[in-house]
PDB file of C-alpha atoms in Angstrom:
ATOM      1  CA  UNK A   1     -44.161 -14.312 -44.451  1.00  0.00           C
ATOM      2  CA  UNK A   2     -40.823 -16.526 -44.265  1.00  0.00           C
ATOM      3  CA  UNK A   3     -40.661 -19.276 -41.327  1.00  0.00           C
ATOM      4  CA  UNK A   4     -37.511 -19.575 -39.768  1.00  0.00           C
ATOM      5  CA  UNK A   5     -36.506 -23.241 -39.239  1.00  0.00           C
ATOM      6  CA  UNK A   6     -34.380 -24.111 -36.542  1.00  0.00           C
ATOM      7  CA  UNK A   7     -31.241 -25.795 -37.190  1.00  0.00           C
ATOM      8  CA  UNK A   8     -30.542 -29.082 -35.658  1.00  0.00           C
ATOM      9  CA  UNK A   9     -28.302 -29.316 -32.460  1.00  0.00           C
ATOM     10  CA  UNK A  10     -24.944 -30.252 -33.325  1.00  0.00           C
ATOM     11  CA  UNK A  11     -23.529 -32.490 -30.847  1.00  0.00           C
ATOM     12  CA  UNK A  12     -20.261 -32.211 -28.903  1.00  0.00           C
ATOM     13  CA  UNK A  13     -17.782 -34.874 -27.839  1.00  0.00           C
ATOM     14  CA  UNK A  14     -18.470 -33.568 -23.946  1.00  0.00           C
ATOM     15  CA  UNK A  15     -22.421 -33.474 -24.548  1.00  0.00           C
ATOM     16  CA  UNK A  16     -22.094 -37.230 -25.499  1.00  0.00           C
ATOM     17  CA  UNK A  17     -19.767 -37.664 -22.946  1.00  0.00           C
ATOM     18  CA  UNK A  18     -21.874 -36.559 -20.199  1.00  0.00           C
ATOM     19  CA  UNK A  19     -25.177 -38.635 -21.743  1.00  0.00           C
ATOM     20  CA  UNK A  20     -26.227 -40.969 -18.839  1.00  0.00           C
ATOM     21  CA  UNK A  21     -24.748 -45.036 -19.899  1.00  0.00           C
ATOM     22  CA  UNK A  22     -27.548 -47.167 -20.977  1.00  0.00           C
ATOM     23  CA  UNK A  23     -27.341 -50.812 -20.986  1.00  0.00           C
ATOM     24  CA  UNK A  24     -27.155 -51.951 -24.361  1.00  0.00           C
ATOM     25  CA  UNK A  25     -26.745 -48.663 -25.880  1.00  0.00           C
ATOM     26  CA  UNK A  26     -23.659 -46.976 -27.797  1.00  0.00           C
ATOM     27  CA  UNK A  27     -23.204 -43.336 -28.019  1.00  0.00           C
ATOM     28  CA  UNK A  28     -21.264 -41.231 -30.503  1.00  0.00           C
ATOM     29  CA  UNK A  29     -21.270 -38.333 -32.668  1.00  0.00           C
ATOM     30  CA  UNK A  30     -19.719 -37.604 -36.007  1.00  0.00           C
ATOM     31  CA  UNK A  31     -19.282 -34.201 -37.088  1.00  0.00           C
ATOM     32  CA  UNK A  32     -21.808 -33.475 -34.158  1.00  0.00           C
ATOM     33  CA  UNK A  33     -24.412 -35.913 -35.195  1.00  0.00           C
ATOM     34  CA  UNK A  34     -25.721 -37.990 -32.657  1.00  0.00           C
ATOM     35  CA  UNK A  35     -25.331 -41.979 -33.628  1.00  0.00           C
ATOM     36  CA  UNK A  36     -26.818 -44.175 -30.707  1.00  0.00           C
ATOM     37  CA  UNK A  37     -26.495 -48.019 -31.541  1.00  0.00           C
ATOM     38  CA  UNK A  38     -28.156 -51.239 -29.789  1.00  0.00           C
ATOM     39  CA  UNK A  39     -26.129 -54.092 -28.402  1.00  0.00           C
ATOM     40  CA  UNK A  40     -24.943 -56.375 -30.974  1.00  0.00           C
ATOM     41  CA  UNK A  41     -25.676 -59.787 -32.449  1.00  0.00           C
ATOM     42  CA  UNK A  42     -23.396 -62.581 -31.255  1.00  0.00           C
ATOM     43  CA  UNK A  43     -21.729 -63.294 -35.062  1.00  0.00           C
ATOM     44  CA  UNK A  44     -20.397 -59.371 -34.402  1.00  0.00           C
ATOM     45  CA  UNK A  45     -18.661 -60.121 -30.803  1.00  0.00           C
ATOM     46  CA  UNK A  46     -16.912 -62.989 -32.492  1.00  0.00           C
ATOM     47  CA  UNK A  47     -15.702 -61.282 -35.548  1.00  0.00           C
ATOM     48  CA  UNK A  48     -14.056 -58.595 -33.552  1.00  0.00           C
ATOM     49  CA  UNK A  49     -12.774 -60.970 -30.839  1.00  0.00           C
ATOM     50  CA  UNK A  50     -11.187 -62.392 -34.031  1.00  0.00           C
ATOM     51  CA  UNK A  51      -9.566 -59.472 -35.867  1.00  0.00           C
ATOM     52  CA  UNK A  52      -8.780 -58.672 -32.123  1.00  0.00           C
ATOM     53  CA  UNK A  53      -6.594 -61.519 -31.840  1.00  0.00           C
ATOM     54  CA  UNK A  54      -4.807 -61.944 -34.874  1.00  0.00           C
ATOM     55  CA  UNK A  55      -4.091 -57.955 -34.912  1.00  0.00           C
ATOM     56  CA  UNK A  56      -2.871 -57.725 -31.230  1.00  0.00           C
ATOM     57  CA  UNK A  57      -0.265 -61.000 -31.803  1.00  0.00           C
ATOM     58  CA  UNK A  58       0.882 -59.332 -34.534  1.00  0.00           C
ATOM     59  CA  UNK A  59       1.159 -55.829 -32.646  1.00  0.00           C
ATOM     60  CA  UNK A  60       3.212 -57.760 -29.800  1.00  0.00           C
ATOM     61  CA  UNK A  61       5.483 -59.817 -31.979  1.00  0.00           C
ATOM     62  CA  UNK A  62       7.145 -56.525 -33.934  1.00  0.00           C
ATOM     63  CA  UNK A  63       6.133 -53.832 -31.212  1.00  0.00           C
ATOM     64  CA  UNK A  64       3.847 -51.352 -33.453  1.00  0.00           C
ATOM     65  CA  UNK A  65       1.004 -50.648 -31.646  1.00  0.00           C
ATOM     66  CA  UNK A  66      -1.684 -51.658 -28.991  1.00  0.00           C
ATOM     67  CA  UNK A  67      -5.005 -53.351 -30.008  1.00  0.00           C
ATOM     68  CA  UNK A  68      -8.165 -52.262 -28.212  1.00  0.00           C
ATOM     69  CA  UNK A  69     -12.044 -53.140 -28.751  1.00  0.00           C
ATOM     70  CA  UNK A  70     -15.225 -51.017 -28.355  1.00  0.00           C
ATOM     71  CA  UNK A  71     -16.226 -49.271 -25.883  1.00  0.00           C
ATOM     72  CA  UNK A  72     -13.072 -46.525 -25.854  1.00  0.00           C
ATOM     73  CA  UNK A  73     -13.336 -43.194 -26.846  1.00  0.00           C
ATOM     74  CA  UNK A  74     -11.441 -41.212 -29.543  1.00  0.00           C
ATOM     75  CA  UNK A  75     -12.367 -37.687 -29.968  1.00  0.00           C
ATOM     76  CA  UNK A  76     -11.364 -36.857 -33.618  1.00  0.00           C
ATOM     77  CA  UNK A  77     -12.493 -33.368 -32.785  1.00  0.00           C
ATOM     78  CA  UNK A  78     -14.784 -31.256 -30.607  1.00  0.00           C
ATOM     79  CA  UNK A  79     -17.946 -32.650 -32.534  1.00  0.00           C
ATOM     80  CA  UNK A  80     -16.322 -36.036 -32.998  1.00  0.00           C
ATOM     81  CA  UNK A  81     -16.268 -38.924 -30.460  1.00  0.00           C
ATOM     82  CA  UNK A  82     -16.383 -42.092 -31.654  1.00  0.00           C
ATOM     83  CA  UNK A  83     -15.781 -46.047 -30.677  1.00  0.00           C
ATOM     84  CA  UNK A  84     -14.430 -48.086 -33.405  1.00  0.00           C
ATOM     85  CA  UNK A  85     -15.393 -52.284 -32.777  1.00  0.00           C
ATOM     86  CA  UNK A  86     -11.390 -52.589 -33.138  1.00  0.00           C
ATOM     87  CA  UNK A  87      -8.246 -49.973 -33.245  1.00  0.00           C
ATOM     88  CA  UNK A  88      -4.917 -50.095 -33.174  1.00  0.00           C
ATOM     89  CA  UNK A  89      -2.800 -46.846 -31.710  1.00  0.00           C
ATOM     90  CA  UNK A  90       0.652 -46.478 -31.648  1.00  0.00           C
ATOM     91  CA  UNK A  91       2.728 -47.538 -28.392  1.00  0.00           C
ATOM     92  CA  UNK A  92       4.030 -44.787 -25.802  1.00  0.00           C
ATOM     93  CA  UNK A  93       7.539 -45.383 -25.470  1.00  0.00           C
ATOM     94  CA  UNK A  94       7.263 -48.859 -25.975  1.00  0.00           C
ATOM     95  CA  UNK A  95       4.113 -49.437 -24.238  1.00  0.00           C
ATOM     96  CA  UNK A  96       0.519 -49.241 -24.405  1.00  0.00           C
ATOM     97  CA  UNK A  97      -1.132 -46.092 -23.726  1.00  0.00           C
ATOM     98  CA  UNK A  98      -2.698 -45.807 -20.859  1.00  0.00           C
ATOM     99  CA  UNK A  99      -4.646 -42.370 -20.667  1.00  0.00           C
ATOM    100  CA  UNK A 100      -6.635 -40.593 -23.373  1.00  0.00           C
ATOM    101  CA  UNK A 101      -4.106 -38.128 -23.500  1.00  0.00           C
ATOM    102  CA  UNK A 102      -1.589 -40.539 -24.715  1.00  0.00           C
ATOM    103  CA  UNK A 103      -3.162 -41.462 -27.769  1.00  0.00           C
ATOM    104  CA  UNK A 104      -1.522 -40.783 -30.527  1.00  0.00           C
ATOM    105  CA  UNK A 105      -3.387 -40.404 -34.362  1.00  0.00           C
ATOM    106  CA  UNK A 106      -4.520 -43.778 -34.840  1.00  0.00           C
ATOM    107  CA  UNK A 107      -3.113 -46.470 -37.142  1.00  0.00           C
ATOM    108  CA  UNK A 108      -6.642 -48.539 -38.183  1.00  0.00           C
ATOM    109  CA  UNK A 109     -10.123 -48.485 -37.264  1.00  0.00           C
ATOM    110  CA  UNK A 110     -12.456 -51.207 -37.736  1.00  0.00           C
ATOM    111  CA  UNK A 111     -15.950 -51.342 -37.644  1.00  0.00           C
ATOM    112  CA  UNK A 112     -18.274 -54.752 -38.234  1.00  0.00           C
ATOM    113  CA  UNK A 113     -21.587 -53.609 -40.125  1.00  0.00           C
ATOM    114  CA  UNK A 114     -24.644 -55.082 -38.532  1.00  0.00           C
ATOM    115  CA  UNK A 115     -28.390 -53.923 -39.887  1.00  0.00           C
ATOM    116  CA  UNK A 116     -28.647 -51.210 -37.158  1.00  0.00           C
ATOM    117  CA  UNK A 117     -25.075 -49.500 -38.177  1.00  0.00           C
ATOM    118  CA  UNK A 118     -24.624 -49.881 -41.711  1.00  0.00           C
ATOM    119  CA  UNK A 119     -25.604 -46.761 -43.034  1.00  0.00           C
ATOM    120  CA  UNK A 120     -23.397 -44.878 -39.731  1.00  0.00           C
ATOM    121  CA  UNK A 121     -20.199 -47.173 -40.801  1.00  0.00           C
ATOM    122  CA  UNK A 122     -20.572 -46.960 -44.988  1.00  0.00           C
ATOM    123  CA  UNK A 123     -20.792 -42.670 -44.952  1.00  0.00           C
ATOM    124  CA  UNK A 124     -20.828 -41.253 -41.856  1.00  0.00           C
ATOM    125  CA  UNK A 125     -18.106 -42.232 -39.425  1.00  0.00           C
ATOM    126  CA  UNK A 126     -16.074 -43.170 -43.412  1.00  0.00           C
ATOM    127  CA  UNK A 127     -15.899 -39.886 -44.540  1.00  0.00           C
ATOM    128  CA  UNK A 128     -14.816 -38.658 -40.775  1.00  0.00           C
ATOM    129  CA  UNK A 129     -12.470 -41.232 -40.537  1.00  0.00           C
ATOM    130  CA  UNK A 130     -11.327 -40.679 -43.871  1.00  0.00           C
ATOM    131  CA  UNK A 131     -10.857 -36.679 -43.440  1.00  0.00           C
ATOM    132  CA  UNK A 132      -9.139 -37.576 -40.200  1.00  0.00           C
ATOM    133  CA  UNK A 133      -6.612 -39.261 -41.975  1.00  0.00           C
ATOM    134  CA  UNK A 134      -7.435 -42.367 -40.374  1.00  0.00           C
ATOM    135  CA  UNK A 135      -7.148 -45.985 -42.355  1.00  0.00           C
ATOM    136  CA  UNK A 136     -10.299 -48.049 -42.446  1.00  0.00           C
ATOM    137  CA  UNK A 137     -11.763 -51.252 -42.595  1.00  0.00           C
ATOM    138  CA  UNK A 138     -15.265 -52.356 -42.464  1.00  0.00           C
ATOM    139  CA  UNK A 139     -16.486 -55.853 -41.976  1.00  0.00           C
ATOM    140  CA  UNK A 140     -19.453 -57.127 -43.721  1.00  0.00           C
ATOM    141  CA  UNK A 141     -20.296 -60.777 -41.940  1.00  0.00           C
ATOM    142  CA  UNK A 142     -22.808 -61.408 -44.318  1.00  0.00           C
ATOM    143  CA  UNK A 143     -21.172 -60.747 -47.604  1.00  0.00           C
ATOM    144  CA  UNK A 144     -17.755 -61.796 -46.206  1.00  0.00           C
ATOM    145  CA  UNK A 145     -15.709 -59.391 -47.127  1.00  0.00           C
ATOM    146  CA  UNK A 146     -14.147 -55.816 -46.181  1.00  0.00           C
ATOM    147  CA  UNK A 147     -14.316 -53.077 -47.709  1.00  0.00           C
ATOM    148  CA  UNK A 148     -10.511 -51.603 -47.145  1.00  0.00           C
ATOM    149  CA  UNK A 149     -10.584 -47.592 -46.843  1.00  0.00           C
ATOM    150  CA  UNK A 150      -7.431 -45.221 -47.369  1.00  0.00           C
ATOM    151  CA  UNK A 151      -7.666 -41.681 -46.208  1.00  0.00           C
ATOM    152  CA  UNK A 152      -7.293 -40.531 -49.500  1.00  0.00           C
ATOM    153  CA  UNK A 153      -9.253 -43.015 -51.614  1.00  0.00           C
ATOM    154  CA  UNK A 154     -11.877 -42.190 -53.840  1.00  0.00           C
ATOM    155  CA  UNK A 155     -13.736 -45.913 -53.253  1.00  0.00           C
ATOM    156  CA  UNK A 156     -12.769 -49.026 -51.074  1.00  0.00           C
ATOM    157  CA  UNK A 157     -10.926 -51.610 -51.974  1.00  0.00           C
ATOM    158  CA  UNK A 158     -12.994 -55.092 -51.686  1.00  0.00           C
ATOM    159  CA  UNK A 159     -11.154 -57.574 -50.123  1.00  0.00           C
ATOM    160  CA  UNK A 160     -12.427 -61.339 -50.000  1.00  0.00           C
ATOM    161  CA  UNK A 161      -9.389 -63.803 -49.058  1.00  0.00           C
ATOM    162  CA  UNK A 162      -6.154 -62.510 -48.137  1.00  0.00           C
ATOM    163  CA  UNK A 163      -6.473 -59.107 -46.092  1.00  0.00           C
ATOM    164  CA  UNK A 164      -2.942 -57.753 -45.012  1.00  0.00           C
ATOM    165  CA  UNK A 165      -2.155 -54.682 -43.331  1.00  0.00           C
ATOM    166  CA  UNK A 166       1.597 -53.180 -43.697  1.00  0.00           C
ATOM    167  CA  UNK A 167       1.643 -50.001 -41.111  1.00  0.00           C
ATOM    168  CA  UNK A 168       4.347 -47.757 -42.272  1.00  0.00           C
ATOM    169  CA  UNK A 169       8.212 -49.158 -41.765  1.00  0.00           C
ATOM    170  CA  UNK A 170       9.473 -51.893 -42.541  1.00  0.00           C
ATOM    171  CA  UNK A 171       7.626 -55.043 -41.086  1.00  0.00           C
ATOM    172  CA  UNK A 172       6.374 -57.927 -42.210  1.00  0.00           C
ATOM    173  CA  UNK A 173       2.623 -57.747 -42.981  1.00  0.00           C
ATOM    174  CA  UNK A 174      -0.260 -59.092 -41.169  1.00  0.00           C
ATOM    175  CA  UNK A 175      -1.955 -61.247 -43.356  1.00  0.00           C
ATOM    176  CA  UNK A 176      -5.598 -62.734 -42.355  1.00  0.00           C
ATOM    177  CA  UNK A 177      -7.062 -65.568 -44.076  1.00  0.00           C
ATOM    178  CA  UNK A 178     -10.775 -63.769 -44.483  1.00  0.00           C
ATOM    179  CA  UNK A 179     -12.555 -67.387 -45.807  1.00  0.00           C
ATOM    180  CA  UNK A 180     -11.104 -68.817 -42.448  1.00  0.00           C
ATOM    181  CA  UNK A 181     -12.007 -66.005 -40.280  1.00  0.00           C
ATOM    182  CA  UNK A 182     -15.488 -65.604 -41.864  1.00  0.00           C
ATOM    183  CA  UNK A 183     -16.078 -69.556 -41.205  1.00  0.00           C
ATOM    184  CA  UNK A 184     -14.927 -69.193 -37.334  1.00  0.00           C
ATOM    185  CA  UNK A 185     -17.133 -66.496 -36.865  1.00  0.00           C
ATOM    186  CA  UNK A 186     -20.337 -68.082 -38.026  1.00  0.00           C
ATOM    187  CA  UNK A 187     -19.249 -71.174 -36.792  1.00  0.00           C
ATOM    188  CA  UNK A 188     -19.406 -73.432 -39.529  1.00  0.00           C
ATOM    189  CA  UNK A 189     -15.463 -74.679 -38.228  1.00  0.00           C
TER     190      UNK A 189
END
């Protein structure tokens, strides 16, 4: 006699948005898989802040885009609702988007690894971001490196010294010196 096995529930973006808020938890779904993350360590928050500062200053000078931090929902498709730690989106008529409907295709998503999110960030989210054509950085605070994933790449570019971001167009690149960033995050300067 054959047994039937129920298929796992495939979460939608609408279902995740309908979940009740729980302090200290972030709810996302990627390709229908529900991801729940706990509050992050201070070093994680310092890294998010340092990346925001560097990228925001660059984007303002060049009028390229708006930089934001989680929590902020991005619905990439019906089954994918994510909150990247740092993100850059294009400006709308020269200004920051003010509604979700104004968000255009992201210019960059960044996730800062923590022990509880490493698998989701490196495997689940990365594959989805690549499939959706979103450039993606994974910041590994312990290893003091950034994995830079391009949408069409088979593997990451590992950056340990100078991280360069140059969006399409004729802009001077944004340069982030990683040893200084990691020293700041880890309280070494």
